[in-house]
Coordinates of C-alpha atoms and ligand atoms in Angstrom, one line a residue:
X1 CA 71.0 96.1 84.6
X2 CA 73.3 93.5 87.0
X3 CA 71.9 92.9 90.2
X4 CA 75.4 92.6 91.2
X5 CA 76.4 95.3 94.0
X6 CA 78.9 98.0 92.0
X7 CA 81.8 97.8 94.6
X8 CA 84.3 97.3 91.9
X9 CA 85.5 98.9 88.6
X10 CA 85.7 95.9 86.8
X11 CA 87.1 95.5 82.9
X12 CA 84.7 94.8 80.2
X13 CA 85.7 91.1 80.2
X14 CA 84.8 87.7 81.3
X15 CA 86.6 84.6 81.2
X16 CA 85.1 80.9 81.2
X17 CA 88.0 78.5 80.6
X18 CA 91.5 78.1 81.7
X19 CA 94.5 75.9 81.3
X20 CA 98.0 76.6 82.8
X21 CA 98.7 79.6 82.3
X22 CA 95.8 80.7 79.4
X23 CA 92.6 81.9 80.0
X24 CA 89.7 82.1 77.3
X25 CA 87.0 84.8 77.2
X26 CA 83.2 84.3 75.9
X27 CA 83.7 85.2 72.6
X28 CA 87.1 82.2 72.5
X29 CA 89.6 85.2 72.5
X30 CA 93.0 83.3 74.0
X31 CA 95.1 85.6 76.8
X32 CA 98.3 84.5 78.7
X33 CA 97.6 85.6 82.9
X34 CA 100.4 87.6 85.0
X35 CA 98.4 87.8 87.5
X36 CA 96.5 84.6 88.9
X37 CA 93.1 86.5 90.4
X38 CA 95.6 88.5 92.1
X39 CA 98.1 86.2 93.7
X40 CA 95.4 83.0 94.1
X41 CA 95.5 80.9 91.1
X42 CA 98.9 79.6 92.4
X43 CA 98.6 76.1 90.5
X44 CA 97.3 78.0 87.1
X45 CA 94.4 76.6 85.9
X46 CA 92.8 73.1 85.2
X47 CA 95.7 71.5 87.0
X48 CA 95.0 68.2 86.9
X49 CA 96.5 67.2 90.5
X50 CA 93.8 70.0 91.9
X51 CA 91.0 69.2 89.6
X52 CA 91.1 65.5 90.2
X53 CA 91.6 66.2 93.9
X54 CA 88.6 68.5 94.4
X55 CA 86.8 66.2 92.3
X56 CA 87.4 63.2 94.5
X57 CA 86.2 65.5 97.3
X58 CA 83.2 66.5 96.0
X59 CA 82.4 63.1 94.9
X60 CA 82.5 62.1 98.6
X61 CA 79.8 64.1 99.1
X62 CA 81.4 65.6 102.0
X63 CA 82.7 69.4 101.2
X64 CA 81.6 70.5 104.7
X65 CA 81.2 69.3 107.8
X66 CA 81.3 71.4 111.2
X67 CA 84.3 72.7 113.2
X68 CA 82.0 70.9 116.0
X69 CA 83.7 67.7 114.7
X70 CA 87.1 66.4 114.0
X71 CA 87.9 67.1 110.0
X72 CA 91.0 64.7 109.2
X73 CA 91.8 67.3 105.8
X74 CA 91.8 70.0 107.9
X75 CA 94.5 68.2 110.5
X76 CA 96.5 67.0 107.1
X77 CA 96.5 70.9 106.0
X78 CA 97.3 72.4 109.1
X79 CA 100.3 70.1 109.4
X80 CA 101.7 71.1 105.9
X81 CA 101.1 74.9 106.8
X82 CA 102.8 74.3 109.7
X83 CA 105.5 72.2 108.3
X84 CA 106.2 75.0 105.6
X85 CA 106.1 78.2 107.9
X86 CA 108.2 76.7 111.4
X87 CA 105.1 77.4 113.3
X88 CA 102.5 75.6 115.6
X89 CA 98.9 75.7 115.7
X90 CA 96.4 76.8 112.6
X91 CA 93.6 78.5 112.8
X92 CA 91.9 78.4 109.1
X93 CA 89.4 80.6 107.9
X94 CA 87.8 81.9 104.6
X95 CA 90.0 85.3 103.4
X96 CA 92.9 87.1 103.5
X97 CA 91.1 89.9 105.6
X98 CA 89.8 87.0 108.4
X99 CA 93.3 85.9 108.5
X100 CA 94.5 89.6 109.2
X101 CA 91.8 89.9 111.6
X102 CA 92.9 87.1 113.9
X103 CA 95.8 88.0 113.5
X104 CA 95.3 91.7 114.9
X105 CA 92.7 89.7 117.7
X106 CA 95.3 87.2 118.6
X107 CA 97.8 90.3 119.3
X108 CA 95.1 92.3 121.2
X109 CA 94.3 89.1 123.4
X110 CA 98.2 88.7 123.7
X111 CA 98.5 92.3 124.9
X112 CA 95.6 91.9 127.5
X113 CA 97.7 88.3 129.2
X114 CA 100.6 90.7 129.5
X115 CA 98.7 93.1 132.2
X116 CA 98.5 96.3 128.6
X117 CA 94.7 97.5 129.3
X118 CA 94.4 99.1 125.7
X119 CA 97.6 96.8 123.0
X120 CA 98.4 98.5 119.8
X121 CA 99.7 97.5 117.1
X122 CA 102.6 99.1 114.8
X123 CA 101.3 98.9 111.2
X124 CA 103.1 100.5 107.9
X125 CA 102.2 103.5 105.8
X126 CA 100.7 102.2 102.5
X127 CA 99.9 98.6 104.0
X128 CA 96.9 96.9 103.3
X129 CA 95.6 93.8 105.3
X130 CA 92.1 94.2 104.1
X131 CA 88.5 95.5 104.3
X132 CA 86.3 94.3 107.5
X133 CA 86.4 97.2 110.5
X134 CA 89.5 96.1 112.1
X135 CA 91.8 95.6 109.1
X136 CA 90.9 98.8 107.3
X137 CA 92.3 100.4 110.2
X138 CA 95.1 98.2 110.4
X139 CA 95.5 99.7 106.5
X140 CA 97.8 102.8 105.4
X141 CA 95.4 103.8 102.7
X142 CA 92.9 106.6 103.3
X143 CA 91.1 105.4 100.0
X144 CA 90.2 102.5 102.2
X145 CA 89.1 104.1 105.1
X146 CA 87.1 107.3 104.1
X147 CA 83.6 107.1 104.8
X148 CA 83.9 103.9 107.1
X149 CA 84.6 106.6 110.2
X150 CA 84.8 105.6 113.2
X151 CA 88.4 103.6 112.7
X152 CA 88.9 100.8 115.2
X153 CA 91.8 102.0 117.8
X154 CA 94.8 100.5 118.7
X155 CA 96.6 101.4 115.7
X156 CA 100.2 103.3 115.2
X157 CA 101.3 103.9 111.8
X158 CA 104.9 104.4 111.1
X159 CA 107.1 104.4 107.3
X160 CA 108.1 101.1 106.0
X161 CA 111.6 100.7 106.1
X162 CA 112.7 103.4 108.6
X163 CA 113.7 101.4 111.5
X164 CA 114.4 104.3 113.9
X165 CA 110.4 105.4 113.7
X166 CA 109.6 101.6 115.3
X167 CA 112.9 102.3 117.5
X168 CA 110.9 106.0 118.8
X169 CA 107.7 104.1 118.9
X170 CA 109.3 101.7 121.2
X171 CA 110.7 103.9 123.5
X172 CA 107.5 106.2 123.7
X173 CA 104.9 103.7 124.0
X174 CA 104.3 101.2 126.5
X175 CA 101.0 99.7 124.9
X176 CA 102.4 97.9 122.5
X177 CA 101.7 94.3 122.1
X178 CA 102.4 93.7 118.3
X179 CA 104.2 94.9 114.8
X180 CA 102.1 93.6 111.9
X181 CA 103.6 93.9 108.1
X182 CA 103.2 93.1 104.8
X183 CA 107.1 92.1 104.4
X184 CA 106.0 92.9 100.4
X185 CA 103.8 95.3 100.2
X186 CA 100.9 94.3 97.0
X187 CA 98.0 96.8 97.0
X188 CA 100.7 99.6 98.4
X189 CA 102.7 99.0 94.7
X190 CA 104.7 96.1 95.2
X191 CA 107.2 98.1 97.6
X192 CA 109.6 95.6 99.2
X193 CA 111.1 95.9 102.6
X194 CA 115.3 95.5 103.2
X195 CA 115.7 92.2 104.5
X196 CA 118.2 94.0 107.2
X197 CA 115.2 96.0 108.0
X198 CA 112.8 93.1 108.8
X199 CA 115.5 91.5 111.2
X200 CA 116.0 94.9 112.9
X201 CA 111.7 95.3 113.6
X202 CA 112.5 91.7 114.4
X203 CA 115.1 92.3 117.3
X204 CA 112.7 95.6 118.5
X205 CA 110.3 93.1 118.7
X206 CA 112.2 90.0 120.6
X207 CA 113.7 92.5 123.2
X208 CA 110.2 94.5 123.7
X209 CA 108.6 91.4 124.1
X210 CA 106.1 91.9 121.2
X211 CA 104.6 89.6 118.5
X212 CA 106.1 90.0 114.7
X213 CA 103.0 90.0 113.0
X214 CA 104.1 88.9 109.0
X215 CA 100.6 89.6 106.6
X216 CA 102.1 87.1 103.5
X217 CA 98.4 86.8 102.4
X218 CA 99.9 88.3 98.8
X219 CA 103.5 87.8 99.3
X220 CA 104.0 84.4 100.8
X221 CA 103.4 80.9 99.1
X222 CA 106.4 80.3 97.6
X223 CA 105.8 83.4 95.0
X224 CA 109.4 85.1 96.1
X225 CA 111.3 81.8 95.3
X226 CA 111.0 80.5 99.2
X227 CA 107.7 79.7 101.2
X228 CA 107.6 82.9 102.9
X229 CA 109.6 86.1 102.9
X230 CA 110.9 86.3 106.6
X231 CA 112.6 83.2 105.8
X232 CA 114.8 85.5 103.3
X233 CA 115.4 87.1 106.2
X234 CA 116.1 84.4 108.7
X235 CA 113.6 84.6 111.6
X236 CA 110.6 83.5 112.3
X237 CA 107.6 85.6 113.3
X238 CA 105.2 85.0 115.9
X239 CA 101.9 85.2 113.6
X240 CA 101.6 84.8 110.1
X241 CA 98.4 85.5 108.1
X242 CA 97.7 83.7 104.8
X243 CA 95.2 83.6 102.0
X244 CA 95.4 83.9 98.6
X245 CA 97.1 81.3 96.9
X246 CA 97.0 79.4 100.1
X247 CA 94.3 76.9 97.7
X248 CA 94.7 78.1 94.3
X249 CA 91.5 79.4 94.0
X250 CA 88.9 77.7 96.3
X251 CA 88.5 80.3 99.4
X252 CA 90.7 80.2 102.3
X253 CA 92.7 81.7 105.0
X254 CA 94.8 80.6 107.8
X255 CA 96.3 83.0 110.7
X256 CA 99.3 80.9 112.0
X257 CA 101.0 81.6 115.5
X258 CA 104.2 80.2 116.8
X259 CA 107.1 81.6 119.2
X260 CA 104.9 83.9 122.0
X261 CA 101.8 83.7 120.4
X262 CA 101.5 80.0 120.7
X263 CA 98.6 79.1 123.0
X264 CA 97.1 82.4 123.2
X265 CA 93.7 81.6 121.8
X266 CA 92.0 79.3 123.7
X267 CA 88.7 77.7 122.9
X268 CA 85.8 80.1 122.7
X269 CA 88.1 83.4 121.3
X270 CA 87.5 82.5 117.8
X271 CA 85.5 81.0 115.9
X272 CA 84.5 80.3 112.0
X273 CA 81.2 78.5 110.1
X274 CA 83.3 77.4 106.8
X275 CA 87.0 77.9 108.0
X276 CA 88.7 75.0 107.5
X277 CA 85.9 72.8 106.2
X278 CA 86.9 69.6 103.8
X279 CA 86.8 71.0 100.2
X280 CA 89.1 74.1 101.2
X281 CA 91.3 71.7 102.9
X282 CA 91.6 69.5 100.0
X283 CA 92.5 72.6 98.0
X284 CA 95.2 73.8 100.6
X285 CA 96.9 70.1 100.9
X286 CA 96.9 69.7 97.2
X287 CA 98.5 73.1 96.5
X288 CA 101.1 72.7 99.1
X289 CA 102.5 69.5 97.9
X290 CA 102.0 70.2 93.9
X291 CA 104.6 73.3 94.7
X292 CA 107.4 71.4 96.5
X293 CA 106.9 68.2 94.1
X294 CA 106.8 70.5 90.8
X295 CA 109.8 72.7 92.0
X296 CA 107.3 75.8 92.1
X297 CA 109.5 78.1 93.7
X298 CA 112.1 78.0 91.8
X299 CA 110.0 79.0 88.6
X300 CA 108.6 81.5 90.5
X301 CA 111.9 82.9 91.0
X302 CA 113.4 82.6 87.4
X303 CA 110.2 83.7 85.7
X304 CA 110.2 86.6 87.8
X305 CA 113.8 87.6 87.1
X306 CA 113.1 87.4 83.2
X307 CA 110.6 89.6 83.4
X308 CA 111.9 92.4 85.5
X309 CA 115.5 91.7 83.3
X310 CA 113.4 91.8 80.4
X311 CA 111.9 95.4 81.2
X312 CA 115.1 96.5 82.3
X313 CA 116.9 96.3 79.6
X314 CA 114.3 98.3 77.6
X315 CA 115.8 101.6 79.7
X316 CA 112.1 103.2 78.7
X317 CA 112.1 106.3 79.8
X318 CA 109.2 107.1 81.9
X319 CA 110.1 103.8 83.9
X320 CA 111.0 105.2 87.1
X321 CA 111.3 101.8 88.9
X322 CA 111.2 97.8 88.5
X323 CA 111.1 95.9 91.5
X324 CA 109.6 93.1 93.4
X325 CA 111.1 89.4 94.2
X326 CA 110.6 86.2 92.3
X327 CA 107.2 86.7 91.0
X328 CA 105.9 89.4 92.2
X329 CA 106.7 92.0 90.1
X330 CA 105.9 95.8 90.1
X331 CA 106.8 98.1 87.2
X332 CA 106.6 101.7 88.2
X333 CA 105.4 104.5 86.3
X334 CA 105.7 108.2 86.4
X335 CA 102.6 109.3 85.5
X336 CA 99.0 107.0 86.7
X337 CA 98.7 104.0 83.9
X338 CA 95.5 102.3 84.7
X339 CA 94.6 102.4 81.2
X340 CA 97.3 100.0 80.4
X341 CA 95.2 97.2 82.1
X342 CA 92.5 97.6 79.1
X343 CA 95.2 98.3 76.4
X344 CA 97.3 95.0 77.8
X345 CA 93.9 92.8 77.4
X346 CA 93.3 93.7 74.1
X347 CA 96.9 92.2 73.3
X348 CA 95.7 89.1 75.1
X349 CA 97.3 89.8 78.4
X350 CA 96.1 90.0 81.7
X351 CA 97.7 92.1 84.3
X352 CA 96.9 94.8 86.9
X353 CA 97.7 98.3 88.2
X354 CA 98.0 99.2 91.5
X355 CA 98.6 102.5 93.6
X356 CA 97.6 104.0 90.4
X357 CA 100.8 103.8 88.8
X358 CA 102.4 100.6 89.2
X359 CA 102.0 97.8 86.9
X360 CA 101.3 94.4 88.9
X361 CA 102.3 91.0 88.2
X362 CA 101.5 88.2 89.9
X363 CA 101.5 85.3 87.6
X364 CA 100.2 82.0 88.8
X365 CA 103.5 79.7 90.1
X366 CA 103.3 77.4 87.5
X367 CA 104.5 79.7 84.5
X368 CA 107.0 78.8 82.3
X369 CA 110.4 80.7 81.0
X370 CA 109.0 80.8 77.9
X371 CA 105.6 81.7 78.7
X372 CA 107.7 84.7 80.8
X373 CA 109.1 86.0 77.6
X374 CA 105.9 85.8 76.1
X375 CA 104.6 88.2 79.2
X376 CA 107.2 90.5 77.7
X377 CA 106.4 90.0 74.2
X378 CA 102.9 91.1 74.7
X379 CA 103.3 94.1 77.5
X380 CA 106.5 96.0 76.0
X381 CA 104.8 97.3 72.7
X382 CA 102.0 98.5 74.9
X383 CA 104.2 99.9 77.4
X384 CA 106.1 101.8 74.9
X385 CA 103.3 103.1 73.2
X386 CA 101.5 104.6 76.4
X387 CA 105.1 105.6 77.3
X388 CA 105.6 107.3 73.9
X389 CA 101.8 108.8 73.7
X390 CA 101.9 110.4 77.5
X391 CA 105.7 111.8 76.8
X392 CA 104.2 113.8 74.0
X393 CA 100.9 114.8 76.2
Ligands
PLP401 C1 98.5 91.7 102.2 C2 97.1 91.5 102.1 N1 96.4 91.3 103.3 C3 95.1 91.1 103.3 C4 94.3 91.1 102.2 C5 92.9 90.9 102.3 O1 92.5 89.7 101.6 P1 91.0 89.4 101.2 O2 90.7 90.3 100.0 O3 91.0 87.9 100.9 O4 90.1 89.7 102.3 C6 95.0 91.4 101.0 C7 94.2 91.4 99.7 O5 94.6 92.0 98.7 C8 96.4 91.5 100.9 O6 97.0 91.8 99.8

């Protein structure tokens, strides 16, 4: 029996090598990833830019230090993060859920300089920004929450993509301090917000005076063909929280703050042992400049398109929806479809379903066109015989 804690309902597989795009079990079995551990492995595997980098870092001997002293990777990161997102200071951390989390502290502390005794924050229905107190509550998934009761406060939920239920909530309630979305909703079924929406919360949010909160932790990185997906929208947010991909694999978060929430943590309101230390740094830099200097985003956006064009022209019934931008791809189902996950690796391909009947793909940036079609090549015999066997259930 594992000593391992049994949080998760994990697949009957484990892999020990990678390169690009491949992964390789115990027993040698070869299988082609779409989905990067979930958004992270944004430079594949065993690049060699990031495996000589890390190396050199670890050779140093110096993969941690303290926040108590200056930590010259984590300056040269935080000025690439800013540099790609338009904002100002940094805060890094270890996850996508401590990212959220200062993010949702940041607004609070924002709320409490402007005179509001109890801030709240407008979150989405089917969001997810993680699992710590705070960012469960922050999360539209009662799945998530059940059994964790007492929620934290300060939360009002409204529908993604209905702009007159932010409109009402502005008019009604004068505690507001912040709006905080996933501009592409991951865990929720890849559901994608109208660009013309975003800029509308955006206005609400310029002319109420509150912070635009944007969770890219799975969206953002350059996976939708730009860095971030507010800049398909053309604004820029006052707080953006990252994780992920942000260091293709070694842990890390950042919660990023610009525009009004610039200078609203001061020292002493937050705090982190690991955030930021030298080897996560090295990981963040590296990642950063190997997708700008390898044209990342573009691939990400072309391999994304063949495979939702690929799909599409299947017309499988039983499809009810293929959506998603660049890659970040959701294939939607009418019936629940989490056996596909199994059936997929036993065709030697590794992908993911979410909200129980959404196929996920997230496939590491670095995927070829070809390698794209080969996604196809090895999900849409699978996909029409679990669409072919539950038709005749
Ligand atoms: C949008 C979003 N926010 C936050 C999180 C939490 O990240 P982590 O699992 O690193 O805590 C996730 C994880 O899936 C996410 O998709």
């Amino acid at each position: 029996m594992s000593h391992v804690m049994n949080t998760y309902a994990r697949q009957p597989v484990a892999f020990v090598r990678g390169e690009g795009v491949w992964l390789w079990d115990e027993a040698g079995k070869k299988y082609l990833d779409a989905l990067a551990g979930i958004a992270v492995n944004t430079l594949g595997y065993a690049h060699p830019r990031l495996t000589k980098a890390l190396t050199e870092r670890i050779r140093s001997g110096v993969i941690h230090t303290s926040n108590l002293w200056r930590i010259p990777d984590q300056e040269a990161a935080a000025d690439r993060v800013a540099e790609i997102t338009g904002l100002d200071e940094v805060f890094f951390c270890n996850s996508g859920l401590e990212a959220t989390e200062a993010a949702i502290k940041v607004a609070r502390k924002y709320g409490h300089d402007r005179g509001i005794a109890e801030p709240a924050i407008i979150v989405m229905e089917k969001a997810f920004h993680g699992r710590s107190l705070a960012t469960l509550s922050a999360t539209g998934n009662r799945k998530v929450q059940a059994g964790f009761e007492p929620l934290v406060q300060g939360f009002v939920r409204v529908p993604l993509n209905d702009l007159e239920a932010a409109r009402q909530v502005a008019e009604h309630n004068k505690s507001i301090a912040a709006v905080l979305i996933e501009p592409i909703q991951g865990e929720g079924g890849i559901n994608v917000s109208r660009l013309d929406y975003l800029r509308g919360l955006y206005e609400i949010c310029q002319k109420q005076g509150w912070l635009f909160i944007s969770d890219e932790v799975q969206c953002g990185l350059g996976r939708t063909g730009k860095w971030f997906v507010y800049q398909h929208a053309g604004f820029r947010p006052d707080v953006v929280a990252l994780a992920k991909g942000l260091a293709s694999g070694v842990p890390v978060g950042a919660c990023v703050v610009g525009g009004r929430a610039k200078g609203v943590f001061k020292p002493g309101n937050h705090g982190s042992t690991f955030g930021g230390n030298p080897l996560a740094m090295t990981g963040v830099v590296t990642t950063i400049d190997t997708i700008k200097e390898e044209g990342l985003m573009d691939r990400a956006l072309r391999v994304g398109e063949i495979i939702r064009a690929g799909l599409k022209k299947q017309n499988l019934s039983g499809i009810t929806d293929i959506r998603g931008m660049g890659s970040m791809i959701g294939v939607e189902l009418a019936r629940p479809c989490g056996e596909l996950v199994l059936q997929s690796l036993e065709a030697g391909l590794v992908l993911n379903v979410t909200a129980d009947n959404v196929v996920r793909m997230l496939p590491p940036l670095v995927m070829n066109e070809a390698e794209a079609q080969e996604v196809l090549n090895r999900l849409i015999p699978n996909l029409k015989a679990f669409l072919v066997k539950r038709a005749a259930a």
